[in-house]
């Protein structure tokens, strides 16, 4: 109750100052206050100010866009997509809103909606590397690897100092089992930015495929030291520990990864592998049978399903 009174008092005190202001200047002020709250790591407070701006102008695209960013800070993906859609509705050529919505669609598993945004970005600004970056991410998810690679290469031509784009290209070559080309691109990325965590994670995956589990573990630990918020880094570390005969430590990291991202099928595969190593046929089949149905081309699934069935 005291908080409500305080807000009313502040509003009353500023009413005279703002009485001569236009709605245009008022909404801009609310937008700036919202931005300050975001910078202070207070997304809920930011949402209140953005809502005030929108109340003054229901077509205020910038307020919808920034409001979407605040929702993202709160892990409210659906709400963020809704606000970005409103920003785009009122400003169809809003590049940043379309780019962010495309990334959100990818995170939400809406790959074809993300593709529409990516194609729109190329039309809006065909000289912006982000347009092709989003195209590449979408086509990678849709397993159109040749198209994804072309898009990442185009993005890299437009932004040659971006190590992420080299890692993206290396990832596609990794999927295509061209490990030598992937390693070559990772070497180039190291020269641009040796502190890129995804670079070290991908290098760990290549080491694992080559049977070098010690180096795989070392590389993924480097990735985690640079970015400790990625679930798949912990999942990979857990997998490598399984193959280094540290099964319980590996399982703990795989479970941690699942808690961070329950949608990752690779973590479920790794739990299946753990149970095969433990000789637990029933638990292993619980994971591997369904994965084999849904992801028949996933590495190690068929191999460990056969091992589980033989237990």
PDB file of C-alpha atoms in Angstrom:
ATOM      1  CA  UNK A   1       0.000   0.000   0.000  1.00  0.00           C
ATOM      2  CA  UNK A   2       2.823   2.383   0.838  1.00  0.00           C
ATOM      3  CA  UNK A   3       4.401   1.626  -2.540  1.00  0.00           C
ATOM      4  CA  UNK A   4       1.184   2.610  -4.339  1.00  0.00           C
ATOM      5  CA  UNK A   5       0.984   5.886  -2.450  1.00  0.00           C
ATOM      6  CA  UNK A   6       4.616   6.645  -3.230  1.00  0.00           C
ATOM      7  CA  UNK A   7       4.074   6.093  -6.937  1.00  0.00           C
ATOM      8  CA  UNK A   8       1.012   8.311  -6.922  1.00  0.00           C
ATOM      9  CA  UNK A   9       2.958  11.003  -5.094  1.00  0.00           C
ATOM     10  CA  UNK A  10       5.785  10.938  -7.600  1.00  0.00           C
ATOM     11  CA  UNK A  11       3.305  11.070 -10.437  1.00  0.00           C
ATOM     12  CA  UNK A  12       1.521  13.999  -8.837  1.00  0.00           C
ATOM     13  CA  UNK A  13       4.747  15.863  -8.212  1.00  0.00           C
ATOM     14  CA  UNK A  14       5.834  15.447 -11.792  1.00  0.00           C
ATOM     15  CA  UNK A  15       2.409  16.224 -13.248  1.00  0.00           C
ATOM     16  CA  UNK A  16       3.050  19.953 -13.352  1.00  0.00           C
ATOM     17  CA  UNK A  17       6.494  19.498 -14.881  1.00  0.00           C
ATOM     18  CA  UNK A  18       5.105  17.192 -17.555  1.00  0.00           C
ATOM     19  CA  UNK A  19       1.872  19.104 -18.127  1.00  0.00           C
ATOM     20  CA  UNK A  20       3.394  21.117 -20.920  1.00  0.00           C
ATOM     21  CA  UNK A  21       5.084  18.105 -22.459  1.00  0.00           C
ATOM     22  CA  UNK A  22       3.656  16.413 -25.490  1.00  0.00           C
ATOM     23  CA  UNK A  23       2.761  12.736 -25.443  1.00  0.00           C
ATOM     24  CA  UNK A  24       5.738  12.285 -27.758  1.00  0.00           C
ATOM     25  CA  UNK A  25       8.209  13.560 -25.171  1.00  0.00           C
ATOM     26  CA  UNK A  26       6.444  11.725 -22.327  1.00  0.00           C
ATOM     27  CA  UNK A  27       6.613   8.367 -24.051  1.00  0.00           C
ATOM     28  CA  UNK A  28      10.286   8.961 -24.838  1.00  0.00           C
ATOM     29  CA  UNK A  29      10.937   9.679 -21.183  1.00  0.00           C
ATOM     30  CA  UNK A  30       9.230   6.445 -20.133  1.00  0.00           C
ATOM     31  CA  UNK A  31      11.286   4.545 -22.702  1.00  0.00           C
ATOM     32  CA  UNK A  32      14.527   5.957 -21.309  1.00  0.00           C
ATOM     33  CA  UNK A  33      13.486   5.136 -17.740  1.00  0.00           C
ATOM     34  CA  UNK A  34      12.731   1.602 -18.824  1.00  0.00           C
ATOM     35  CA  UNK A  35      16.146   1.367 -20.439  1.00  0.00           C
ATOM     36  CA  UNK A  36      17.764   2.552 -17.216  1.00  0.00           C
ATOM     37  CA  UNK A  37      15.964  -0.200 -15.305  1.00  0.00           C
ATOM     38  CA  UNK A  38      17.214  -2.790 -17.793  1.00  0.00           C
ATOM     39  CA  UNK A  39      20.763  -1.533 -17.336  1.00  0.00           C
ATOM     40  CA  UNK A  40      20.246  -1.847 -13.572  1.00  0.00           C
ATOM     41  CA  UNK A  41      19.233  -5.504 -14.090  1.00  0.00           C
ATOM     42  CA  UNK A  42      15.631  -4.780 -13.111  1.00  0.00           C
ATOM     43  CA  UNK A  43      13.571  -6.118 -16.035  1.00  0.00           C
ATOM     44  CA  UNK A  44      10.324  -6.097 -14.056  1.00  0.00           C
ATOM     45  CA  UNK A  45      10.765  -2.413 -13.335  1.00  0.00           C
ATOM     46  CA  UNK A  46      11.603  -1.818 -16.983  1.00  0.00           C
ATOM     47  CA  UNK A  47       8.366  -3.511 -18.061  1.00  0.00           C
ATOM     48  CA  UNK A  48       6.342  -1.007 -16.052  1.00  0.00           C
ATOM     49  CA  UNK A  49       7.917   1.971 -17.790  1.00  0.00           C
ATOM     50  CA  UNK A  50       7.578   0.426 -21.250  1.00  0.00           C
ATOM     51  CA  UNK A  51       3.916  -0.239 -20.522  1.00  0.00           C
ATOM     52  CA  UNK A  52       3.493   3.432 -19.608  1.00  0.00           C
ATOM     53  CA  UNK A  53       5.038   4.436 -22.929  1.00  0.00           C
ATOM     54  CA  UNK A  54       2.733   2.084 -24.819  1.00  0.00           C
ATOM     55  CA  UNK A  55      -0.274   3.429 -22.959  1.00  0.00           C
ATOM     56  CA  UNK A  56       0.560   6.828 -24.444  1.00  0.00           C
ATOM     57  CA  UNK A  57       1.168   5.410 -27.910  1.00  0.00           C
ATOM     58  CA  UNK A  58      -0.149   1.937 -28.714  1.00  0.00           C
ATOM     59  CA  UNK A  59       1.910   1.908 -31.942  1.00  0.00           C
ATOM     60  CA  UNK A  60       5.252   2.683 -30.275  1.00  0.00           C
ATOM     61  CA  UNK A  61       7.485   0.073 -31.927  1.00  0.00           C
ATOM     62  CA  UNK A  62      10.601   0.877 -29.888  1.00  0.00           C
ATOM     63  CA  UNK A  63       8.730   0.369 -26.629  1.00  0.00           C
ATOM     64  CA  UNK A  64       7.440  -3.021 -27.785  1.00  0.00           C
ATOM     65  CA  UNK A  65      10.955  -4.014 -28.840  1.00  0.00           C
ATOM     66  CA  UNK A  66      12.556  -3.019 -25.537  1.00  0.00           C
ATOM     67  CA  UNK A  67       9.680  -4.598 -23.630  1.00  0.00           C
ATOM     68  CA  UNK A  68      10.431  -7.821 -25.513  1.00  0.00           C
ATOM     69  CA  UNK A  69      14.049  -7.641 -24.351  1.00  0.00           C
ATOM     70  CA  UNK A  70      12.883  -7.263 -20.750  1.00  0.00           C
ATOM     71  CA  UNK A  71      10.692 -10.356 -21.134  1.00  0.00           C
ATOM     72  CA  UNK A  72      13.731 -12.234 -22.432  1.00  0.00           C
ATOM     73  CA  UNK A  73      15.648 -11.293 -19.300  1.00  0.00           C
ATOM     74  CA  UNK A  74      12.821 -12.950 -17.358  1.00  0.00           C
ATOM     75  CA  UNK A  75      12.886 -16.047 -19.607  1.00  0.00           C
ATOM     76  CA  UNK A  76       9.407 -15.201 -20.886  1.00  0.00           C
ATOM     77  CA  UNK A  77       9.899 -16.308 -24.464  1.00  0.00           C
ATOM     78  CA  UNK A  78       6.261 -16.298 -25.615  1.00  0.00           C
ATOM     79  CA  UNK A  79       5.670 -12.807 -24.219  1.00  0.00           C
ATOM     80  CA  UNK A  80       8.840 -11.588 -25.920  1.00  0.00           C
ATOM     81  CA  UNK A  81       7.717 -12.988 -29.284  1.00  0.00           C
ATOM     82  CA  UNK A  82       4.322 -11.303 -28.877  1.00  0.00           C
ATOM     83  CA  UNK A  83       5.876  -7.886 -28.228  1.00  0.00           C
ATOM     84  CA  UNK A  84       8.326  -8.278 -31.090  1.00  0.00           C
ATOM     85  CA  UNK A  85       5.425  -9.143 -33.381  1.00  0.00           C
ATOM     86  CA  UNK A  86       3.702  -5.918 -32.343  1.00  0.00           C
ATOM     87  CA  UNK A  87       6.892  -3.938 -32.966  1.00  0.00           C
ATOM     88  CA  UNK A  88       7.057  -5.438 -36.465  1.00  0.00           C
ATOM     89  CA  UNK A  89       3.360  -4.831 -37.044  1.00  0.00           C
ATOM     90  CA  UNK A  90       3.840  -1.106 -36.488  1.00  0.00           C
ATOM     91  CA  UNK A  91       7.236  -0.972 -38.215  1.00  0.00           C
ATOM     92  CA  UNK A  92       7.495  -3.771 -40.799  1.00  0.00           C
ATOM     93  CA  UNK A  93      11.124  -2.959 -41.672  1.00  0.00           C
ATOM     94  CA  UNK A  94      12.287  -3.066 -38.024  1.00  0.00           C
ATOM     95  CA  UNK A  95      15.504  -5.049 -38.539  1.00  0.00           C
ATOM     96  CA  UNK A  96      16.476  -5.643 -34.905  1.00  0.00           C
ATOM     97  CA  UNK A  97      12.964  -6.741 -33.973  1.00  0.00           C
ATOM     98  CA  UNK A  98      12.833  -9.280 -36.796  1.00  0.00           C
ATOM     99  CA  UNK A  99      16.321 -10.558 -36.009  1.00  0.00           C
ATOM    100  CA  UNK A 100      15.512 -11.008 -32.324  1.00  0.00           C
ATOM    101  CA  UNK A 101      12.146 -12.607 -33.082  1.00  0.00           C
ATOM    102  CA  UNK A 102      13.863 -15.016 -35.463  1.00  0.00           C
ATOM    103  CA  UNK A 103      16.273 -16.073 -32.710  1.00  0.00           C
ATOM    104  CA  UNK A 104      13.352 -16.451 -30.311  1.00  0.00           C
ATOM    105  CA  UNK A 105      11.490 -18.612 -32.794  1.00  0.00           C
ATOM    106  CA  UNK A 106      14.558 -20.835 -33.057  1.00  0.00           C
ATOM    107  CA  UNK A 107      14.736 -21.178 -29.273  1.00  0.00           C
ATOM    108  CA  UNK A 108      11.031 -22.015 -29.260  1.00  0.00           C
ATOM    109  CA  UNK A 109      11.396 -24.686 -31.941  1.00  0.00           C
ATOM    110  CA  UNK A 110       9.411 -22.660 -34.506  1.00  0.00           C
ATOM    111  CA  UNK A 111      11.911 -23.130 -37.312  1.00  0.00           C
ATOM    112  CA  UNK A 112       9.676 -22.206 -40.233  1.00  0.00           C
ATOM    113  CA  UNK A 113       8.572 -18.963 -38.571  1.00  0.00           C
ATOM    114  CA  UNK A 114      12.260 -18.209 -37.984  1.00  0.00           C
ATOM    115  CA  UNK A 115      12.921 -18.882 -41.667  1.00  0.00           C
ATOM    116  CA  UNK A 116      10.289 -16.304 -42.664  1.00  0.00           C
ATOM    117  CA  UNK A 117      12.010 -13.689 -40.513  1.00  0.00           C
ATOM    118  CA  UNK A 118      15.412 -14.614 -41.939  1.00  0.00           C
ATOM    119  CA  UNK A 119      14.165 -14.248 -45.502  1.00  0.00           C
ATOM    120  CA  UNK A 120      12.573 -10.911 -44.615  1.00  0.00           C
ATOM    121  CA  UNK A 121      15.875  -9.676 -43.163  1.00  0.00           C
ATOM    122  CA  UNK A 122      17.725 -10.427 -46.400  1.00  0.00           C
ATOM    123  CA  UNK A 123      15.165  -8.279 -48.237  1.00  0.00           C
ATOM    124  CA  UNK A 124      15.323  -5.478 -45.660  1.00  0.00           C
ATOM    125  CA  UNK A 125      19.143  -5.349 -45.546  1.00  0.00           C
ATOM    126  CA  UNK A 126      21.067  -7.735 -47.761  1.00  0.00           C
ATOM    127  CA  UNK A 127      24.376  -6.171 -46.719  1.00  0.00           C
ATOM    128  CA  UNK A 128      23.980  -6.927 -43.021  1.00  0.00           C
ATOM    129  CA  UNK A 129      25.817 -10.043 -41.819  1.00  0.00           C
ATOM    130  CA  UNK A 130      23.069 -10.761 -39.294  1.00  0.00           C
ATOM    131  CA  UNK A 131      20.604 -11.432 -42.110  1.00  0.00           C
ATOM    132  CA  UNK A 132      22.687 -14.329 -43.397  1.00  0.00           C
ATOM    133  CA  UNK A 133      23.650 -15.437 -39.892  1.00  0.00           C
ATOM    134  CA  UNK A 134      19.988 -16.038 -39.095  1.00  0.00           C
ATOM    135  CA  UNK A 135      19.489 -17.791 -42.440  1.00  0.00           C
ATOM    136  CA  UNK A 136      22.382 -20.081 -41.556  1.00  0.00           C
ATOM    137  CA  UNK A 137      21.066 -20.870 -38.083  1.00  0.00           C
ATOM    138  CA  UNK A 138      17.620 -21.715 -39.452  1.00  0.00           C
ATOM    139  CA  UNK A 139      18.865 -23.921 -42.276  1.00  0.00           C
ATOM    140  CA  UNK A 140      21.211 -25.680 -39.857  1.00  0.00           C
ATOM    141  CA  UNK A 141      18.229 -26.538 -37.639  1.00  0.00           C
ATOM    142  CA  UNK A 142      16.375 -27.800 -40.705  1.00  0.00           C
ATOM    143  CA  UNK A 143      19.473 -29.886 -41.593  1.00  0.00           C
ATOM    144  CA  UNK A 144      19.898 -28.090 -44.919  1.00  0.00           C
ATOM    145  CA  UNK A 145      23.626 -27.994 -44.339  1.00  0.00           C
ATOM    146  CA  UNK A 146      24.759 -26.796 -47.779  1.00  0.00           C
ATOM    147  CA  UNK A 147      22.393 -23.815 -47.635  1.00  0.00           C
ATOM    148  CA  UNK A 148      23.444 -23.082 -44.049  1.00  0.00           C
ATOM    149  CA  UNK A 149      27.111 -23.157 -44.996  1.00  0.00           C
ATOM    150  CA  UNK A 150      26.569 -20.745 -47.898  1.00  0.00           C
ATOM    151  CA  UNK A 151      24.739 -18.350 -45.569  1.00  0.00           C
ATOM    152  CA  UNK A 152      27.460 -18.460 -42.900  1.00  0.00           C
ATOM    153  CA  UNK A 153      30.119 -17.900 -45.559  1.00  0.00           C
ATOM    154  CA  UNK A 154      28.240 -14.853 -46.851  1.00  0.00           C
ATOM    155  CA  UNK A 155      27.886 -13.515 -43.314  1.00  0.00           C
ATOM    156  CA  UNK A 156      31.616 -14.036 -42.775  1.00  0.00           C
ATOM    157  CA  UNK A 157      32.453 -12.112 -45.946  1.00  0.00           C
ATOM    158  CA  UNK A 158      30.440  -9.183 -44.591  1.00  0.00           C
ATOM    159  CA  UNK A 159      31.948  -9.469 -41.101  1.00  0.00           C
ATOM    160  CA  UNK A 160      35.367 -11.167 -41.376  1.00  0.00           C
ATOM    161  CA  UNK A 161      36.407 -10.305 -37.814  1.00  0.00           C
ATOM    162  CA  UNK A 162      33.556 -12.312 -36.279  1.00  0.00           C
ATOM    163  CA  UNK A 163      34.958 -15.588 -34.964  1.00  0.00           C
ATOM    164  CA  UNK A 164      31.464 -16.972 -34.302  1.00  0.00           C
ATOM    165  CA  UNK A 165      30.817 -17.140 -38.029  1.00  0.00           C
ATOM    166  CA  UNK A 166      33.937 -19.220 -38.577  1.00  0.00           C
ATOM    167  CA  UNK A 167      32.856 -21.558 -35.779  1.00  0.00           C
ATOM    168  CA  UNK A 168      29.414 -21.836 -37.388  1.00  0.00           C
ATOM    169  CA  UNK A 169      31.040 -22.892 -40.653  1.00  0.00           C
ATOM    170  CA  UNK A 170      33.259 -25.367 -38.822  1.00  0.00           C
ATOM    171  CA  UNK A 171      30.175 -26.805 -37.138  1.00  0.00           C
ATOM    172  CA  UNK A 172      28.552 -27.529 -40.493  1.00  0.00           C
ATOM    173  CA  UNK A 173      31.701 -29.291 -41.705  1.00  0.00           C
ATOM    174  CA  UNK A 174      31.683 -31.257 -38.445  1.00  0.00           C
ATOM    175  CA  UNK A 175      28.111 -32.392 -39.130  1.00  0.00           C
ATOM    176  CA  UNK A 176      29.230 -33.420 -42.611  1.00  0.00           C
ATOM    177  CA  UNK A 177      32.075 -35.459 -41.040  1.00  0.00           C
ATOM    178  CA  UNK A 178      34.747 -33.304 -42.694  1.00  0.00           C
ATOM    179  CA  UNK A 179      36.844 -33.001 -39.539  1.00  0.00           C
ATOM    180  CA  UNK A 180      39.943 -31.681 -41.288  1.00  0.00           C
ATOM    181  CA  UNK A 181      38.064 -28.725 -42.797  1.00  0.00           C
ATOM    182  CA  UNK A 182      36.392 -28.077 -39.445  1.00  0.00           C
ATOM    183  CA  UNK A 183      39.774 -28.025 -37.689  1.00  0.00           C
ATOM    184  CA  UNK A 184      41.172 -25.672 -40.315  1.00  0.00           C
ATOM    185  CA  UNK A 185      38.361 -23.187 -39.714  1.00  0.00           C
ATOM    186  CA  UNK A 186      38.778 -23.471 -35.948  1.00  0.00           C
ATOM    187  CA  UNK A 187      42.450 -22.612 -36.345  1.00  0.00           C
ATOM    188  CA  UNK A 188      41.421 -19.490 -38.261  1.00  0.00           C
ATOM    189  CA  UNK A 189      38.869 -18.644 -35.568  1.00  0.00           C
ATOM    190  CA  UNK A 190      41.566 -19.000 -32.888  1.00  0.00           C
ATOM    191  CA  UNK A 191      43.573 -16.307 -34.651  1.00  0.00           C
ATOM    192  CA  UNK A 192      40.572 -13.974 -34.614  1.00  0.00           C
ATOM    193  CA  UNK A 193      39.363 -14.666 -31.060  1.00  0.00           C
ATOM    194  CA  UNK A 194      40.940 -17.408 -28.929  1.00  0.00           C
ATOM    195  CA  UNK A 195      38.465 -16.611 -26.135  1.00  0.00           C
ATOM    196  CA  UNK A 196      35.416 -17.785 -28.080  1.00  0.00           C
ATOM    197  CA  UNK A 197      33.848 -20.572 -25.942  1.00  0.00           C
ATOM    198  CA  UNK A 198      31.987 -22.310 -28.773  1.00  0.00           C
ATOM    199  CA  UNK A 199      35.301 -22.726 -30.566  1.00  0.00           C
ATOM    200  CA  UNK A 200      36.692 -24.787 -27.683  1.00  0.00           C
ATOM    201  CA  UNK A 201      33.460 -26.758 -27.308  1.00  0.00           C
ATOM    202  CA  UNK A 202      33.474 -27.758 -30.972  1.00  0.00           C
ATOM    203  CA  UNK A 203      37.152 -28.645 -30.750  1.00  0.00           C
ATOM    204  CA  UNK A 204      36.276 -30.923 -27.822  1.00  0.00           C
ATOM    205  CA  UNK A 205      33.653 -32.684 -29.947  1.00  0.00           C
ATOM    206  CA  UNK A 206      36.205 -33.310 -32.696  1.00  0.00           C
ATOM    207  CA  UNK A 207      38.690 -34.709 -30.176  1.00  0.00           C
ATOM    208  CA  UNK A 208      35.958 -37.004 -28.848  1.00  0.00           C
ATOM    209  CA  UNK A 209      35.153 -38.306 -32.319  1.00  0.00           C
ATOM    210  CA  UNK A 210      38.860 -38.994 -32.784  1.00  0.00           C
ATOM    211  CA  UNK A 211      38.904 -40.989 -29.545  1.00  0.00           C
ATOM    212  CA  UNK A 212      41.064 -38.452 -27.704  1.00  0.00           C
ATOM    213  CA  UNK A 213      38.941 -38.170 -24.571  1.00  0.00           C
ATOM    214  CA  UNK A 214      41.570 -36.426 -22.431  1.00  0.00           C
ATOM    215  CA  UNK A 215      41.952 -33.561 -24.904  1.00  0.00           C
ATOM    216  CA  UNK A 216      38.175 -33.469 -25.382  1.00  0.00           C
ATOM    217  CA  UNK A 217      37.747 -32.955 -21.643  1.00  0.00           C
ATOM    218  CA  UNK A 218      40.426 -30.269 -21.535  1.00  0.00           C
ATOM    219  CA  UNK A 219      38.830 -28.345 -24.409  1.00  0.00           C
ATOM    220  CA  UNK A 220      35.307 -28.400 -23.019  1.00  0.00           C
ATOM    221  CA  UNK A 221      36.604 -27.286 -19.618  1.00  0.00           C
ATOM    222  CA  UNK A 222      38.149 -24.310 -21.410  1.00  0.00           C
ATOM    223  CA  UNK A 223      34.745 -23.578 -22.975  1.00  0.00           C
ATOM    224  CA  UNK A 224      33.060 -23.720 -19.558  1.00  0.00           C
ATOM    225  CA  UNK A 225      35.683 -21.417 -18.051  1.00  0.00           C
ATOM    226  CA  UNK A 226      34.794 -18.847 -20.716  1.00  0.00           C
ATOM    227  CA  UNK A 227      31.016 -19.302 -20.472  1.00  0.00           C
ATOM    228  CA  UNK A 228      29.502 -21.283 -17.611  1.00  0.00           C
ATOM    229  CA  UNK A 229      25.869 -20.790 -18.670  1.00  0.00           C
ATOM    230  CA  UNK A 230      25.640 -23.215 -21.601  1.00  0.00           C
ATOM    231  CA  UNK A 231      23.871 -26.483 -20.820  1.00  0.00           C
ATOM    232  CA  UNK A 232      25.416 -28.366 -23.710  1.00  0.00           C
ATOM    233  CA  UNK A 233      28.947 -27.656 -22.470  1.00  0.00           C
ATOM    234  CA  UNK A 234      28.162 -29.533 -19.241  1.00  0.00           C
ATOM    235  CA  UNK A 235      26.467 -32.302 -21.189  1.00  0.00           C
ATOM    236  CA  UNK A 236      29.562 -32.765 -23.334  1.00  0.00           C
ATOM    237  CA  UNK A 237      31.819 -32.776 -20.308  1.00  0.00           C
ATOM    238  CA  UNK A 238      29.582 -35.413 -18.745  1.00  0.00           C
ATOM    239  CA  UNK A 239      29.851 -37.569 -21.868  1.00  0.00           C
ATOM    240  CA  UNK A 240      33.641 -37.355 -21.935  1.00  0.00           C
ATOM    241  CA  UNK A 241      33.815 -38.342 -18.252  1.00  0.00           C
ATOM    242  CA  UNK A 242      31.708 -41.424 -19.020  1.00  0.00           C
ATOM    243  CA  UNK A 243      34.346 -42.531 -21.507  1.00  0.00           C
ATOM    244  CA  UNK A 244      37.122 -41.726 -19.037  1.00  0.00           C
ATOM    245  CA  UNK A 245      35.619 -44.223 -16.545  1.00  0.00           C
ATOM    246  CA  UNK A 246      34.263 -41.476 -14.297  1.00  0.00           C
ATOM    247  CA  UNK A 247      30.633 -42.469 -14.749  1.00  0.00           C
ATOM    248  CA  UNK A 248      29.114 -40.963 -11.604  1.00  0.00           C
ATOM    249  CA  UNK A 249      30.789 -37.603 -12.122  1.00  0.00           C
ATOM    250  CA  UNK A 250      29.661 -37.720 -15.732  1.00  0.00           C
ATOM    251  CA  UNK A 251      26.061 -38.512 -14.819  1.00  0.00           C
ATOM    252  CA  UNK A 252      25.973 -35.593 -12.373  1.00  0.00           C
ATOM    253  CA  UNK A 253      26.976 -33.178 -15.134  1.00  0.00           C
ATOM    254  CA  UNK A 254      24.516 -34.698 -17.613  1.00  0.00           C
ATOM    255  CA  UNK A 255      21.713 -34.260 -15.056  1.00  0.00           C
ATOM    256  CA  UNK A 256      22.848 -30.687 -14.449  1.00  0.00           C
ATOM    257  CA  UNK A 257      22.629 -30.073 -18.181  1.00  0.00           C
ATOM    258  CA  UNK A 258      19.082 -31.475 -18.297  1.00  0.00           C
ATOM    259  CA  UNK A 259      18.048 -29.175 -15.455  1.00  0.00           C
ATOM    260  CA  UNK A 260      19.384 -26.231 -17.461  1.00  0.00           C
ATOM    261  CA  UNK A 261      17.789 -27.367 -20.746  1.00  0.00           C
ATOM    262  CA  UNK A 262      15.331 -30.249 -20.596  1.00  0.00           C
ATOM    263  CA  UNK A 263      14.805 -30.168 -24.386  1.00  0.00           C
ATOM    264  CA  UNK A 264      18.301 -31.387 -25.306  1.00  0.00           C
ATOM    265  CA  UNK A 265      18.008 -34.928 -26.724  1.00  0.00           C
ATOM    266  CA  UNK A 266      21.790 -35.401 -26.592  1.00  0.00           C
ATOM    267  CA  UNK A 267      21.642 -35.277 -22.798  1.00  0.00           C
ATOM    268  CA  UNK A 268      18.994 -38.011 -22.794  1.00  0.00           C
ATOM    269  CA  UNK A 269      21.195 -40.058 -25.122  1.00  0.00           C
ATOM    270  CA  UNK A 270      24.084 -39.665 -22.730  1.00  0.00           C
ATOM    271  CA  UNK A 271      21.948 -40.921 -19.841  1.00  0.00           C
ATOM    272  CA  UNK A 272      21.144 -43.959 -21.963  1.00  0.00           C
ATOM    273  CA  UNK A 273      24.866 -44.503 -22.560  1.00  0.00           C
ATOM    274  CA  UNK A 274      25.486 -44.220 -18.804  1.00  0.00           C
ATOM    275  CA  UNK A 275      22.949 -46.947 -18.052  1.00  0.00           C
ATOM    276  CA  UNK A 276      24.457 -49.215 -20.705  1.00  0.00           C
ATOM    277  CA  UNK A 277      27.834 -48.758 -19.024  1.00  0.00           C
ATOM    278  CA  UNK A 278      26.191 -49.630 -15.711  1.00  0.00           C
ATOM    279  CA  UNK A 279      24.615 -52.765 -17.176  1.00  0.00           C
ATOM    280  CA  UNK A 280      21.098 -51.459 -16.473  1.00  0.00           C
ATOM    281  CA  UNK A 281      19.210 -52.726 -19.518  1.00  0.00           C
ATOM    282  CA  UNK A 282      15.755 -51.470 -18.504  1.00  0.00           C
ATOM    283  CA  UNK A 283      16.834 -47.899 -17.779  1.00  0.00           C
ATOM    284  CA  UNK A 284      19.011 -47.743 -20.889  1.00  0.00           C
ATOM    285  CA  UNK A 285      16.166 -48.874 -23.164  1.00  0.00           C
ATOM    286  CA  UNK A 286      13.869 -46.319 -21.546  1.00  0.00           C
ATOM    287  CA  UNK A 287      15.987 -43.586 -23.138  1.00  0.00           C
ATOM    288  CA  UNK A 288      17.477 -45.160 -26.243  1.00  0.00           C
ATOM    289  CA  UNK A 289      14.421 -46.777 -27.827  1.00  0.00           C
ATOM    290  CA  UNK A 290      12.542 -43.477 -28.084  1.00  0.00           C
ATOM    291  CA  UNK A 291      15.628 -41.575 -29.196  1.00  0.00           C
ATOM    292  CA  UNK A 292      16.220 -44.110 -31.953  1.00  0.00           C
ATOM    293  CA  UNK A 293      12.659 -43.526 -33.159  1.00  0.00           C
ATOM    294  CA  UNK A 294      12.844 -39.727 -33.020  1.00  0.00           C
ATOM    295  CA  UNK A 295      16.515 -39.167 -33.902  1.00  0.00           C
ATOM    296  CA  UNK A 296      17.636 -42.242 -35.883  1.00  0.00           C
ATOM    297  CA  UNK A 297      20.691 -40.450 -37.287  1.00  0.00           C
ATOM    298  CA  UNK A 298      22.027 -39.209 -33.943  1.00  0.00           C
ATOM    299  CA  UNK A 299      25.566 -40.417 -33.304  1.00  0.00           C
ATOM    300  CA  UNK A 300      25.949 -43.288 -30.823  1.00  0.00           C
ATOM    301  CA  UNK A 301      22.208 -43.914 -30.440  1.00  0.00           C
ATOM    302  CA  UNK A 302      21.980 -47.014 -32.621  1.00  0.00           C
ATOM    303  CA  UNK A 303      25.290 -48.370 -31.316  1.00  0.00           C
ATOM    304  CA  UNK A 304      24.264 -48.078 -27.670  1.00  0.00           C
ATOM    305  CA  UNK A 305      20.713 -49.258 -28.322  1.00  0.00           C
ATOM    306  CA  UNK A 306      22.161 -52.485 -29.707  1.00  0.00           C
ATOM    307  CA  UNK A 307      24.446 -52.763 -26.673  1.00  0.00           C
ATOM    308  CA  UNK A 308      21.470 -52.215 -24.355  1.00  0.00           C
ATOM    309  CA  UNK A 309      19.431 -54.878 -26.119  1.00  0.00           C
ATOM    310  CA  UNK A 310      22.336 -57.300 -25.740  1.00  0.00           C
ATOM    311  CA  UNK A 311      22.570 -56.827 -21.970  1.00  0.00           C
TER     312      UNK A 311
END
